[in-house]
């Protein structure tokens, strides 16, 4: 049973400030009108406790200056799946003991600018959350996918991410992300897409529109689509290409390109790593056949160019 004049979560100190005695608080708990979420933190209702209430309780338990961080903040920003435990960061030298369901982090650099000014319970900004999550990425591709996810929504900007990274020189994957930011801002969503975009630019091949939504209902996305020359390129290897689940979706997408008289190319990791210049030459030839008149930039690793380039 909820009490309408009370917030959903209260600490014992907050109860005392409201004039409640400890005995009164125990009565609410023993009568099962309230329930303890964490030590000295109570939900003022019975029944299941929603995640948002647990998060608020975790922040209140951790004390003044505490904020949702790491995977918990990442989940709030839709950057990662729900974590098994609630991550909370407190400013150094404050501390709080871990509890079942809570992981307490301490930070010497946490400041007001790192905390979003609107949301409750308080959470880190997108940029500060990204800096928390990057060290947990096991590969460069995972790091770049994290940044791509942050940029996909209107949550932050490449300039803001860059500013945050420059302020934290010891952040893992910092150099990789800083180098890839221009391509991620242009729509690349993995290290594979970044590599392919750089390959095109190095050889003078046009770059289409990344993550182009072709169907009006938003259910079909093309990795790269150039409307001017009608060229569609797919890259197998980034997150989202699950062969067991998506093979028929990919077939329908590729067949639609053929029906719309769009030239179609598909590459994988082996193509971009083992024979990148061959990929660039093939892309240039397709563009040439579609009316492109630009100059192909041959590098020292390129094989002899075929006629037409």
PDB file of C-alpha atoms in Angstrom:
ATOM      1  CA  UNK A   1       0.000   0.000   0.000  1.00  0.00           C
ATOM      2  CA  UNK A   2       1.600   3.268  -1.094  1.00  0.00           C
ATOM      3  CA  UNK A   3       1.367   6.486   0.906  1.00  0.00           C
ATOM      4  CA  UNK A   4       0.510   9.218  -1.599  1.00  0.00           C
ATOM      5  CA  UNK A   5       2.214  11.987   0.381  1.00  0.00           C
ATOM      6  CA  UNK A   6       5.559  10.178   0.388  1.00  0.00           C
ATOM      7  CA  UNK A   7       8.133   9.584  -2.348  1.00  0.00           C
ATOM      8  CA  UNK A   8       8.565   5.999  -3.479  1.00  0.00           C
ATOM      9  CA  UNK A   9      11.947   5.741  -1.767  1.00  0.00           C
ATOM     10  CA  UNK A  10      13.021   7.136   1.607  1.00  0.00           C
ATOM     11  CA  UNK A  11      16.135   6.822   3.719  1.00  0.00           C
ATOM     12  CA  UNK A  12      15.937   6.405   7.470  1.00  0.00           C
ATOM     13  CA  UNK A  13      17.380   9.901   7.900  1.00  0.00           C
ATOM     14  CA  UNK A  14      14.690  11.310   5.592  1.00  0.00           C
ATOM     15  CA  UNK A  15      12.013   9.581   7.661  1.00  0.00           C
ATOM     16  CA  UNK A  16      13.402  11.150  10.825  1.00  0.00           C
ATOM     17  CA  UNK A  17      13.414  14.582   9.197  1.00  0.00           C
ATOM     18  CA  UNK A  18       9.729  14.066   8.457  1.00  0.00           C
ATOM     19  CA  UNK A  19       9.091  13.479  12.148  1.00  0.00           C
ATOM     20  CA  UNK A  20       8.772   9.702  12.017  1.00  0.00           C
ATOM     21  CA  UNK A  21      10.201   7.703  14.887  1.00  0.00           C
ATOM     22  CA  UNK A  22      12.325   4.622  14.298  1.00  0.00           C
ATOM     23  CA  UNK A  23       9.516   2.620  15.871  1.00  0.00           C
ATOM     24  CA  UNK A  24       7.056   3.993  13.307  1.00  0.00           C
ATOM     25  CA  UNK A  25       9.414   3.013  10.491  1.00  0.00           C
ATOM     26  CA  UNK A  26       9.741  -0.516  11.911  1.00  0.00           C
ATOM     27  CA  UNK A  27       5.947  -0.760  12.038  1.00  0.00           C
ATOM     28  CA  UNK A  28       5.678   0.084   8.326  1.00  0.00           C
ATOM     29  CA  UNK A  29       8.257  -2.595   7.567  1.00  0.00           C
ATOM     30  CA  UNK A  30       6.867  -5.294   9.862  1.00  0.00           C
ATOM     31  CA  UNK A  31       3.321  -4.711   8.616  1.00  0.00           C
ATOM     32  CA  UNK A  32       4.681  -5.090   5.051  1.00  0.00           C
ATOM     33  CA  UNK A  33       3.385  -1.712   4.013  1.00  0.00           C
ATOM     34  CA  UNK A  34       6.987  -0.769   3.267  1.00  0.00           C
ATOM     35  CA  UNK A  35       9.977  -2.880   2.307  1.00  0.00           C
ATOM     36  CA  UNK A  36      13.697  -2.446   2.756  1.00  0.00           C
ATOM     37  CA  UNK A  37      15.577  -2.137  -0.528  1.00  0.00           C
ATOM     38  CA  UNK A  38      19.043  -1.562   0.916  1.00  0.00           C
ATOM     39  CA  UNK A  39      20.212  -0.873   4.484  1.00  0.00           C
ATOM     40  CA  UNK A  40      18.411   2.222   5.827  1.00  0.00           C
ATOM     41  CA  UNK A  41      16.680   2.740   2.452  1.00  0.00           C
ATOM     42  CA  UNK A  42      13.015   1.796   2.034  1.00  0.00           C
ATOM     43  CA  UNK A  43      10.414   1.527  -0.700  1.00  0.00           C
ATOM     44  CA  UNK A  44       7.210   3.103   0.626  1.00  0.00           C
ATOM     45  CA  UNK A  45       4.977   0.502  -1.026  1.00  0.00           C
ATOM     46  CA  UNK A  46       4.647  -3.261  -1.165  1.00  0.00           C
ATOM     47  CA  UNK A  47       4.891  -5.550  -4.184  1.00  0.00           C
ATOM     48  CA  UNK A  48       7.534  -5.793  -6.926  1.00  0.00           C
ATOM     49  CA  UNK A  49      10.172  -3.058  -6.952  1.00  0.00           C
ATOM     50  CA  UNK A  50      10.755  -1.552 -10.432  1.00  0.00           C
ATOM     51  CA  UNK A  51      14.322  -1.096 -11.644  1.00  0.00           C
ATOM     52  CA  UNK A  52      14.045   2.704 -11.541  1.00  0.00           C
ATOM     53  CA  UNK A  53      13.096   2.535  -7.860  1.00  0.00           C
ATOM     54  CA  UNK A  54      15.996   0.182  -7.120  1.00  0.00           C
ATOM     55  CA  UNK A  55      18.338   2.594  -8.887  1.00  0.00           C
ATOM     56  CA  UNK A  56      17.043   5.515  -6.828  1.00  0.00           C
ATOM     57  CA  UNK A  57      17.448   3.451  -3.680  1.00  0.00           C
ATOM     58  CA  UNK A  58      21.013   2.508  -4.641  1.00  0.00           C
ATOM     59  CA  UNK A  59      21.975   6.152  -5.155  1.00  0.00           C
ATOM     60  CA  UNK A  60      20.377   7.153  -1.833  1.00  0.00           C
ATOM     61  CA  UNK A  61      22.168   4.299  -0.079  1.00  0.00           C
ATOM     62  CA  UNK A  62      25.536   5.411  -1.476  1.00  0.00           C
ATOM     63  CA  UNK A  63      25.002   8.887  -0.069  1.00  0.00           C
ATOM     64  CA  UNK A  64      25.697  12.481  -1.027  1.00  0.00           C
ATOM     65  CA  UNK A  65      27.206  12.975  -4.482  1.00  0.00           C
ATOM     66  CA  UNK A  66      26.420   9.427  -5.629  1.00  0.00           C
ATOM     67  CA  UNK A  67      25.427   8.909  -9.261  1.00  0.00           C
ATOM     68  CA  UNK A  68      24.481   6.032 -11.565  1.00  0.00           C
ATOM     69  CA  UNK A  69      27.528   5.121 -13.637  1.00  0.00           C
ATOM     70  CA  UNK A  70      29.123   2.494 -15.875  1.00  0.00           C
ATOM     71  CA  UNK A  71      26.592  -0.075 -17.170  1.00  0.00           C
ATOM     72  CA  UNK A  72      23.702   1.395 -15.172  1.00  0.00           C
ATOM     73  CA  UNK A  73      24.147   4.814 -16.722  1.00  0.00           C
ATOM     74  CA  UNK A  74      24.840   3.093 -20.052  1.00  0.00           C
ATOM     75  CA  UNK A  75      21.513   1.298 -19.848  1.00  0.00           C
ATOM     76  CA  UNK A  76      19.735   4.600 -19.160  1.00  0.00           C
ATOM     77  CA  UNK A  77      21.296   5.977 -22.366  1.00  0.00           C
ATOM     78  CA  UNK A  78      20.525   2.767 -24.321  1.00  0.00           C
ATOM     79  CA  UNK A  79      24.224   2.032 -24.801  1.00  0.00           C
ATOM     80  CA  UNK A  80      24.244  -1.442 -23.224  1.00  0.00           C
ATOM     81  CA  UNK A  81      21.882  -4.155 -21.944  1.00  0.00           C
ATOM     82  CA  UNK A  82      20.542  -4.109 -18.374  1.00  0.00           C
ATOM     83  CA  UNK A  83      23.384  -4.883 -15.952  1.00  0.00           C
ATOM     84  CA  UNK A  84      23.102  -7.625 -13.373  1.00  0.00           C
ATOM     85  CA  UNK A  85      23.991  -5.158 -10.624  1.00  0.00           C
ATOM     86  CA  UNK A  86      23.552  -1.424 -10.191  1.00  0.00           C
ATOM     87  CA  UNK A  87      26.749   0.588 -10.730  1.00  0.00           C
ATOM     88  CA  UNK A  88      27.037   3.669  -8.524  1.00  0.00           C
ATOM     89  CA  UNK A  89      29.994   6.054  -8.336  1.00  0.00           C
ATOM     90  CA  UNK A  90      30.725   8.225  -5.313  1.00  0.00           C
ATOM     91  CA  UNK A  91      33.237  11.083  -5.192  1.00  0.00           C
ATOM     92  CA  UNK A  92      36.504  10.379  -3.408  1.00  0.00           C
ATOM     93  CA  UNK A  93      37.096  10.218  -0.436  1.00  0.00           C
ATOM     94  CA  UNK A  94      33.483   9.214   0.239  1.00  0.00           C
ATOM     95  CA  UNK A  95      32.827   5.502   0.307  1.00  0.00           C
ATOM     96  CA  UNK A  96      30.029   3.020   0.843  1.00  0.00           C
ATOM     97  CA  UNK A  97      30.103  -0.720   1.283  1.00  0.00           C
ATOM     98  CA  UNK A  98      28.974  -2.897  -1.600  1.00  0.00           C
ATOM     99  CA  UNK A  99      25.586  -4.516  -1.088  1.00  0.00           C
ATOM    100  CA  UNK A 100      23.926  -7.412  -2.907  1.00  0.00           C
ATOM    101  CA  UNK A 101      22.836  -5.851  -6.178  1.00  0.00           C
ATOM    102  CA  UNK A 102      25.111  -2.778  -5.954  1.00  0.00           C
ATOM    103  CA  UNK A 103      28.688  -2.139  -7.084  1.00  0.00           C
ATOM    104  CA  UNK A 104      30.227   0.979  -5.548  1.00  0.00           C
ATOM    105  CA  UNK A 105      32.944   2.827  -7.486  1.00  0.00           C
ATOM    106  CA  UNK A 106      35.018   5.717  -6.146  1.00  0.00           C
ATOM    107  CA  UNK A 107      36.281   8.523  -8.356  1.00  0.00           C
ATOM    108  CA  UNK A 108      38.782  11.296  -7.715  1.00  0.00           C
ATOM    109  CA  UNK A 109      37.729  13.116 -10.892  1.00  0.00           C
ATOM    110  CA  UNK A 110      33.913  13.032 -10.622  1.00  0.00           C
ATOM    111  CA  UNK A 111      32.579  16.584 -10.850  1.00  0.00           C
ATOM    112  CA  UNK A 112      29.268  18.355 -11.397  1.00  0.00           C
ATOM    113  CA  UNK A 113      29.857  18.599 -15.163  1.00  0.00           C
ATOM    114  CA  UNK A 114      29.926  14.788 -15.353  1.00  0.00           C
ATOM    115  CA  UNK A 115      26.378  14.502 -13.978  1.00  0.00           C
ATOM    116  CA  UNK A 116      23.327  15.133 -16.144  1.00  0.00           C
ATOM    117  CA  UNK A 117      21.444  18.104 -14.673  1.00  0.00           C
ATOM    118  CA  UNK A 118      17.898  16.838 -15.285  1.00  0.00           C
ATOM    119  CA  UNK A 119      17.369  13.138 -14.680  1.00  0.00           C
ATOM    120  CA  UNK A 120      16.461  11.445 -11.422  1.00  0.00           C
ATOM    121  CA  UNK A 121      18.049   9.364 -10.089  1.00  0.00           C
ATOM    122  CA  UNK A 122      21.188  11.252 -11.112  1.00  0.00           C
ATOM    123  CA  UNK A 123      23.234   9.639 -13.848  1.00  0.00           C
ATOM    124  CA  UNK A 124      26.437  10.433 -15.666  1.00  0.00           C
ATOM    125  CA  UNK A 125      26.269  12.380 -18.909  1.00  0.00           C
ATOM    126  CA  UNK A 126      26.590  10.419 -22.134  1.00  0.00           C
ATOM    127  CA  UNK A 127      30.214  11.478 -22.530  1.00  0.00           C
ATOM    128  CA  UNK A 128      31.175  10.498 -18.977  1.00  0.00           C
ATOM    129  CA  UNK A 129      29.311   7.209 -19.396  1.00  0.00           C
ATOM    130  CA  UNK A 130      31.263   6.450 -22.563  1.00  0.00           C
ATOM    131  CA  UNK A 131      34.527   7.042 -20.683  1.00  0.00           C
ATOM    132  CA  UNK A 132      33.332   4.590 -18.015  1.00  0.00           C
ATOM    133  CA  UNK A 133      32.410   1.922 -20.549  1.00  0.00           C
ATOM    134  CA  UNK A 134      35.379   2.118 -22.933  1.00  0.00           C
ATOM    135  CA  UNK A 135      37.773   0.289 -20.556  1.00  0.00           C
ATOM    136  CA  UNK A 136      35.297  -2.612 -20.490  1.00  0.00           C
ATOM    137  CA  UNK A 137      35.467  -3.033 -24.284  1.00  0.00           C
ATOM    138  CA  UNK A 138      37.625  -6.049 -25.121  1.00  0.00           C
ATOM    139  CA  UNK A 139      38.253  -5.087 -28.761  1.00  0.00           C
ATOM    140  CA  UNK A 140      38.601  -1.975 -30.873  1.00  0.00           C
ATOM    141  CA  UNK A 141      35.449  -2.980 -32.734  1.00  0.00           C
ATOM    142  CA  UNK A 142      33.471  -3.078 -29.476  1.00  0.00           C
ATOM    143  CA  UNK A 143      34.842   0.352 -28.546  1.00  0.00           C
ATOM    144  CA  UNK A 144      33.861   1.845 -31.896  1.00  0.00           C
ATOM    145  CA  UNK A 145      30.417   0.243 -31.757  1.00  0.00           C
ATOM    146  CA  UNK A 146      29.910   1.893 -28.364  1.00  0.00           C
ATOM    147  CA  UNK A 147      30.767   5.312 -29.801  1.00  0.00           C
ATOM    148  CA  UNK A 148      28.592   4.665 -32.850  1.00  0.00           C
ATOM    149  CA  UNK A 149      25.655   3.815 -30.586  1.00  0.00           C
ATOM    150  CA  UNK A 150      26.144   7.054 -28.652  1.00  0.00           C
ATOM    151  CA  UNK A 151      26.224   9.067 -31.876  1.00  0.00           C
ATOM    152  CA  UNK A 152      23.287   7.227 -33.464  1.00  0.00           C
ATOM    153  CA  UNK A 153      20.839   8.827 -31.057  1.00  0.00           C
ATOM    154  CA  UNK A 154      20.662  12.614 -30.541  1.00  0.00           C
ATOM    155  CA  UNK A 155      22.497  12.192 -27.253  1.00  0.00           C
ATOM    156  CA  UNK A 156      25.887  13.720 -27.916  1.00  0.00           C
ATOM    157  CA  UNK A 157      28.129  15.020 -30.688  1.00  0.00           C
ATOM    158  CA  UNK A 158      31.526  13.963 -32.048  1.00  0.00           C
ATOM    159  CA  UNK A 159      32.951  17.215 -30.682  1.00  0.00           C
ATOM    160  CA  UNK A 160      31.683  16.426 -27.172  1.00  0.00           C
ATOM    161  CA  UNK A 161      33.103  12.896 -27.288  1.00  0.00           C
ATOM    162  CA  UNK A 162      36.416  14.258 -28.534  1.00  0.00           C
ATOM    163  CA  UNK A 163      36.539  16.893 -25.775  1.00  0.00           C
ATOM    164  CA  UNK A 164      35.857  14.260 -23.104  1.00  0.00           C
ATOM    165  CA  UNK A 165      38.555  11.939 -24.453  1.00  0.00           C
ATOM    166  CA  UNK A 166      41.140  14.701 -24.671  1.00  0.00           C
ATOM    167  CA  UNK A 167      40.495  15.492 -21.013  1.00  0.00           C
ATOM    168  CA  UNK A 168      41.178  11.860 -19.992  1.00  0.00           C
ATOM    169  CA  UNK A 169      44.456  10.853 -21.693  1.00  0.00           C
ATOM    170  CA  UNK A 170      44.660   7.444 -19.983  1.00  0.00           C
ATOM    171  CA  UNK A 171      41.301   6.174 -21.274  1.00  0.00           C
ATOM    172  CA  UNK A 172      41.531   2.792 -22.977  1.00  0.00           C
ATOM    173  CA  UNK A 173      40.957   2.861 -26.777  1.00  0.00           C
ATOM    174  CA  UNK A 174      41.356   6.648 -26.728  1.00  0.00           C
ATOM    175  CA  UNK A 175      43.678   6.810 -29.740  1.00  0.00           C
ATOM    176  CA  UNK A 176      41.531   4.393 -31.770  1.00  0.00           C
ATOM    177  CA  UNK A 177      38.342   6.353 -31.079  1.00  0.00           C
ATOM    178  CA  UNK A 178      39.889   9.766 -31.741  1.00  0.00           C
ATOM    179  CA  UNK A 179      41.190   8.574 -35.117  1.00  0.00           C
ATOM    180  CA  UNK A 180      37.840   7.043 -36.047  1.00  0.00           C
ATOM    181  CA  UNK A 181      35.555   9.862 -34.839  1.00  0.00           C
ATOM    182  CA  UNK A 182      35.261  11.615 -38.244  1.00  0.00           C
ATOM    183  CA  UNK A 183      34.175   8.351 -39.890  1.00  0.00           C
ATOM    184  CA  UNK A 184      31.856   7.435 -37.025  1.00  0.00           C
ATOM    185  CA  UNK A 185      30.285  10.876 -37.342  1.00  0.00           C
ATOM    186  CA  UNK A 186      29.722  10.131 -41.030  1.00  0.00           C
ATOM    187  CA  UNK A 187      27.758   6.992 -40.151  1.00  0.00           C
ATOM    188  CA  UNK A 188      30.269   4.152 -39.754  1.00  0.00           C
ATOM    189  CA  UNK A 189      29.246   1.770 -36.998  1.00  0.00           C
ATOM    190  CA  UNK A 190      32.297  -0.452 -36.511  1.00  0.00           C
ATOM    191  CA  UNK A 191      36.018  -0.643 -37.107  1.00  0.00           C
ATOM    192  CA  UNK A 192      35.211  -2.588 -40.268  1.00  0.00           C
ATOM    193  CA  UNK A 193      33.168   0.283 -41.668  1.00  0.00           C
ATOM    194  CA  UNK A 194      35.814   2.789 -40.618  1.00  0.00           C
ATOM    195  CA  UNK A 195      38.470   0.741 -42.436  1.00  0.00           C
ATOM    196  CA  UNK A 196      36.343   0.525 -45.586  1.00  0.00           C
ATOM    197  CA  UNK A 197      35.603   4.271 -45.610  1.00  0.00           C
ATOM    198  CA  UNK A 198      39.292   5.091 -45.233  1.00  0.00           C
ATOM    199  CA  UNK A 199      40.123   2.627 -47.990  1.00  0.00           C
ATOM    200  CA  UNK A 200      37.767   4.399 -50.377  1.00  0.00           C
ATOM    201  CA  UNK A 201      39.051   7.852 -49.539  1.00  0.00           C
ATOM    202  CA  UNK A 202      42.681   6.774 -49.864  1.00  0.00           C
ATOM    203  CA  UNK A 203      41.960   5.540 -53.393  1.00  0.00           C
ATOM    204  CA  UNK A 204      39.668   8.385 -54.435  1.00  0.00           C
ATOM    205  CA  UNK A 205      36.533   6.221 -54.582  1.00  0.00           C
ATOM    206  CA  UNK A 206      33.241   7.966 -53.681  1.00  0.00           C
ATOM    207  CA  UNK A 207      31.667   7.229 -50.303  1.00  0.00           C
ATOM    208  CA  UNK A 208      27.907   6.837 -50.186  1.00  0.00           C
ATOM    209  CA  UNK A 209      25.483   7.491 -47.377  1.00  0.00           C
ATOM    210  CA  UNK A 210      26.087   5.221 -44.401  1.00  0.00           C
ATOM    211  CA  UNK A 211      23.231   3.339 -42.692  1.00  0.00           C
ATOM    212  CA  UNK A 212      20.759   4.475 -45.325  1.00  0.00           C
ATOM    213  CA  UNK A 213      17.122   3.664 -44.506  1.00  0.00           C
ATOM    214  CA  UNK A 214      15.550   2.464 -47.735  1.00  0.00           C
ATOM    215  CA  UNK A 215      12.058   1.352 -46.678  1.00  0.00           C
ATOM    216  CA  UNK A 216       9.607   3.930 -45.361  1.00  0.00           C
ATOM    217  CA  UNK A 217       8.797   1.791 -42.312  1.00  0.00           C
ATOM    218  CA  UNK A 218      12.447   1.886 -41.233  1.00  0.00           C
ATOM    219  CA  UNK A 219      12.905  -1.884 -41.387  1.00  0.00           C
ATOM    220  CA  UNK A 220      15.666  -1.989 -43.999  1.00  0.00           C
ATOM    221  CA  UNK A 221      19.072  -0.355 -43.680  1.00  0.00           C
ATOM    222  CA  UNK A 222      21.915  -0.368 -46.188  1.00  0.00           C
ATOM    223  CA  UNK A 223      25.491  -0.151 -44.919  1.00  0.00           C
ATOM    224  CA  UNK A 224      26.413   2.188 -47.780  1.00  0.00           C
ATOM    225  CA  UNK A 225      24.160   3.548 -50.516  1.00  0.00           C
ATOM    226  CA  UNK A 226      25.114   6.058 -53.188  1.00  0.00           C
ATOM    227  CA  UNK A 227      21.908   7.399 -54.714  1.00  0.00           C
ATOM    228  CA  UNK A 228      23.740   9.361 -57.413  1.00  0.00           C
ATOM    229  CA  UNK A 229      25.529   6.349 -58.894  1.00  0.00           C
ATOM    230  CA  UNK A 230      23.069   3.729 -57.591  1.00  0.00           C
ATOM    231  CA  UNK A 231      25.662   1.599 -55.815  1.00  0.00           C
ATOM    232  CA  UNK A 232      24.852  -0.430 -52.693  1.00  0.00           C
ATOM    233  CA  UNK A 233      27.652  -1.920 -50.556  1.00  0.00           C
ATOM    234  CA  UNK A 234      27.224  -4.293 -47.619  1.00  0.00           C
ATOM    235  CA  UNK A 235      29.873  -5.215 -45.038  1.00  0.00           C
ATOM    236  CA  UNK A 236      29.448  -8.505 -43.185  1.00  0.00           C
ATOM    237  CA  UNK A 237      31.136  -8.535 -39.837  1.00  0.00           C
ATOM    238  CA  UNK A 238      29.798  -5.663 -37.766  1.00  0.00           C
ATOM    239  CA  UNK A 239      27.203  -6.075 -35.046  1.00  0.00           C
ATOM    240  CA  UNK A 240      23.814  -6.736 -36.557  1.00  0.00           C
ATOM    241  CA  UNK A 241      24.934  -9.267 -39.153  1.00  0.00           C
ATOM    242  CA  UNK A 242      23.892 -12.521 -37.478  1.00  0.00           C
ATOM    243  CA  UNK A 243      23.914 -15.052 -40.298  1.00  0.00           C
ATOM    244  CA  UNK A 244      21.668 -17.530 -38.529  1.00  0.00           C
ATOM    245  CA  UNK A 245      18.987 -14.937 -37.878  1.00  0.00           C
ATOM    246  CA  UNK A 246      19.337 -12.424 -40.674  1.00  0.00           C
ATOM    247  CA  UNK A 247      20.275 -14.403 -43.762  1.00  0.00           C
ATOM    248  CA  UNK A 248      16.787 -14.212 -45.260  1.00  0.00           C
ATOM    249  CA  UNK A 249      16.500 -10.527 -44.444  1.00  0.00           C
ATOM    250  CA  UNK A 250      19.810  -9.945 -46.234  1.00  0.00           C
ATOM    251  CA  UNK A 251      18.636 -11.941 -49.248  1.00  0.00           C
ATOM    252  CA  UNK A 252      15.477  -9.846 -49.530  1.00  0.00           C
ATOM    253  CA  UNK A 253      17.497  -6.652 -49.250  1.00  0.00           C
ATOM    254  CA  UNK A 254      19.991  -7.722 -51.929  1.00  0.00           C
ATOM    255  CA  UNK A 255      17.228  -8.897 -54.253  1.00  0.00           C
ATOM    256  CA  UNK A 256      15.458  -5.559 -53.856  1.00  0.00           C
ATOM    257  CA  UNK A 257      18.650  -3.810 -54.975  1.00  0.00           C
ATOM    258  CA  UNK A 258      18.709  -5.936 -58.118  1.00  0.00           C
ATOM    259  CA  UNK A 259      15.057  -5.217 -58.848  1.00  0.00           C
ATOM    260  CA  UNK A 260      15.700  -1.492 -58.465  1.00  0.00           C
ATOM    261  CA  UNK A 261      18.704  -1.748 -60.810  1.00  0.00           C
ATOM    262  CA  UNK A 262      21.149  -0.866 -58.052  1.00  0.00           C
ATOM    263  CA  UNK A 263      24.659  -2.324 -58.364  1.00  0.00           C
ATOM    264  CA  UNK A 264      25.458  -4.400 -55.314  1.00  0.00           C
ATOM    265  CA  UNK A 265      28.776  -5.302 -53.631  1.00  0.00           C
ATOM    266  CA  UNK A 266      29.429  -7.315 -50.470  1.00  0.00           C
ATOM    267  CA  UNK A 267      32.671  -7.637 -48.505  1.00  0.00           C
ATOM    268  CA  UNK A 268      33.857  -9.322 -45.317  1.00  0.00           C
ATOM    269  CA  UNK A 269      36.772  -8.996 -42.928  1.00  0.00           C
ATOM    270  CA  UNK A 270      39.067 -11.137 -45.089  1.00  0.00           C
ATOM    271  CA  UNK A 271      38.507  -8.869 -48.096  1.00  0.00           C
ATOM    272  CA  UNK A 272      39.384  -5.683 -46.228  1.00  0.00           C
ATOM    273  CA  UNK A 273      42.385  -7.119 -44.383  1.00  0.00           C
ATOM    274  CA  UNK A 274      43.906  -9.476 -46.956  1.00  0.00           C
ATOM    275  CA  UNK A 275      43.198  -7.695 -50.257  1.00  0.00           C
ATOM    276  CA  UNK A 276      42.119  -4.101 -49.547  1.00  0.00           C
ATOM    277  CA  UNK A 277      43.426  -2.652 -52.811  1.00  0.00           C
ATOM    278  CA  UNK A 278      41.498  -5.277 -54.770  1.00  0.00           C
ATOM    279  CA  UNK A 279      38.352  -4.160 -52.941  1.00  0.00           C
ATOM    280  CA  UNK A 280      39.040  -0.508 -53.785  1.00  0.00           C
ATOM    281  CA  UNK A 281      39.621  -1.387 -57.454  1.00  0.00           C
ATOM    282  CA  UNK A 282      36.366  -3.365 -57.626  1.00  0.00           C
ATOM    283  CA  UNK A 283      34.446  -0.517 -56.046  1.00  0.00           C
ATOM    284  CA  UNK A 284      36.015   1.970 -58.443  1.00  0.00           C
ATOM    285  CA  UNK A 285      35.129  -0.212 -61.448  1.00  0.00           C
ATOM    286  CA  UNK A 286      31.497  -0.443 -60.347  1.00  0.00           C
ATOM    287  CA  UNK A 287      31.369   3.326 -59.927  1.00  0.00           C
ATOM    288  CA  UNK A 288      33.020   3.827 -63.322  1.00  0.00           C
ATOM    289  CA  UNK A 289      30.375   1.600 -64.923  1.00  0.00           C
ATOM    290  CA  UNK A 290      27.741   3.730 -63.200  1.00  0.00           C
ATOM    291  CA  UNK A 291      29.075   6.968 -64.665  1.00  0.00           C
ATOM    292  CA  UNK A 292      31.722   8.092 -62.184  1.00  0.00           C
ATOM    293  CA  UNK A 293      34.455  10.093 -63.936  1.00  0.00           C
ATOM    294  CA  UNK A 294      36.792  10.710 -60.994  1.00  0.00           C
ATOM    295  CA  UNK A 295      40.434   9.641 -60.844  1.00  0.00           C
ATOM    296  CA  UNK A 296      41.418   6.454 -59.029  1.00  0.00           C
ATOM    297  CA  UNK A 297      44.387   7.016 -56.689  1.00  0.00           C
ATOM    298  CA  UNK A 298      46.738   4.090 -57.068  1.00  0.00           C
ATOM    299  CA  UNK A 299      48.899   3.372 -54.010  1.00  0.00           C
ATOM    300  CA  UNK A 300      52.222   1.523 -53.919  1.00  0.00           C
ATOM    301  CA  UNK A 301      50.474  -1.688 -52.838  1.00  0.00           C
ATOM    302  CA  UNK A 302      47.944  -1.687 -55.673  1.00  0.00           C
ATOM    303  CA  UNK A 303      48.271  -4.326 -58.389  1.00  0.00           C
ATOM    304  CA  UNK A 304      48.289  -3.234 -62.043  1.00  0.00           C
ATOM    305  CA  UNK A 305      45.049  -1.431 -62.771  1.00  0.00           C
ATOM    306  CA  UNK A 306      42.546  -2.972 -65.177  1.00  0.00           C
ATOM    307  CA  UNK A 307      41.452  -1.117 -68.254  1.00  0.00           C
ATOM    308  CA  UNK A 308      38.818   1.450 -67.417  1.00  0.00           C
ATOM    309  CA  UNK A 309      40.670   2.930 -64.468  1.00  0.00           C
TER     310      UNK A 309
END
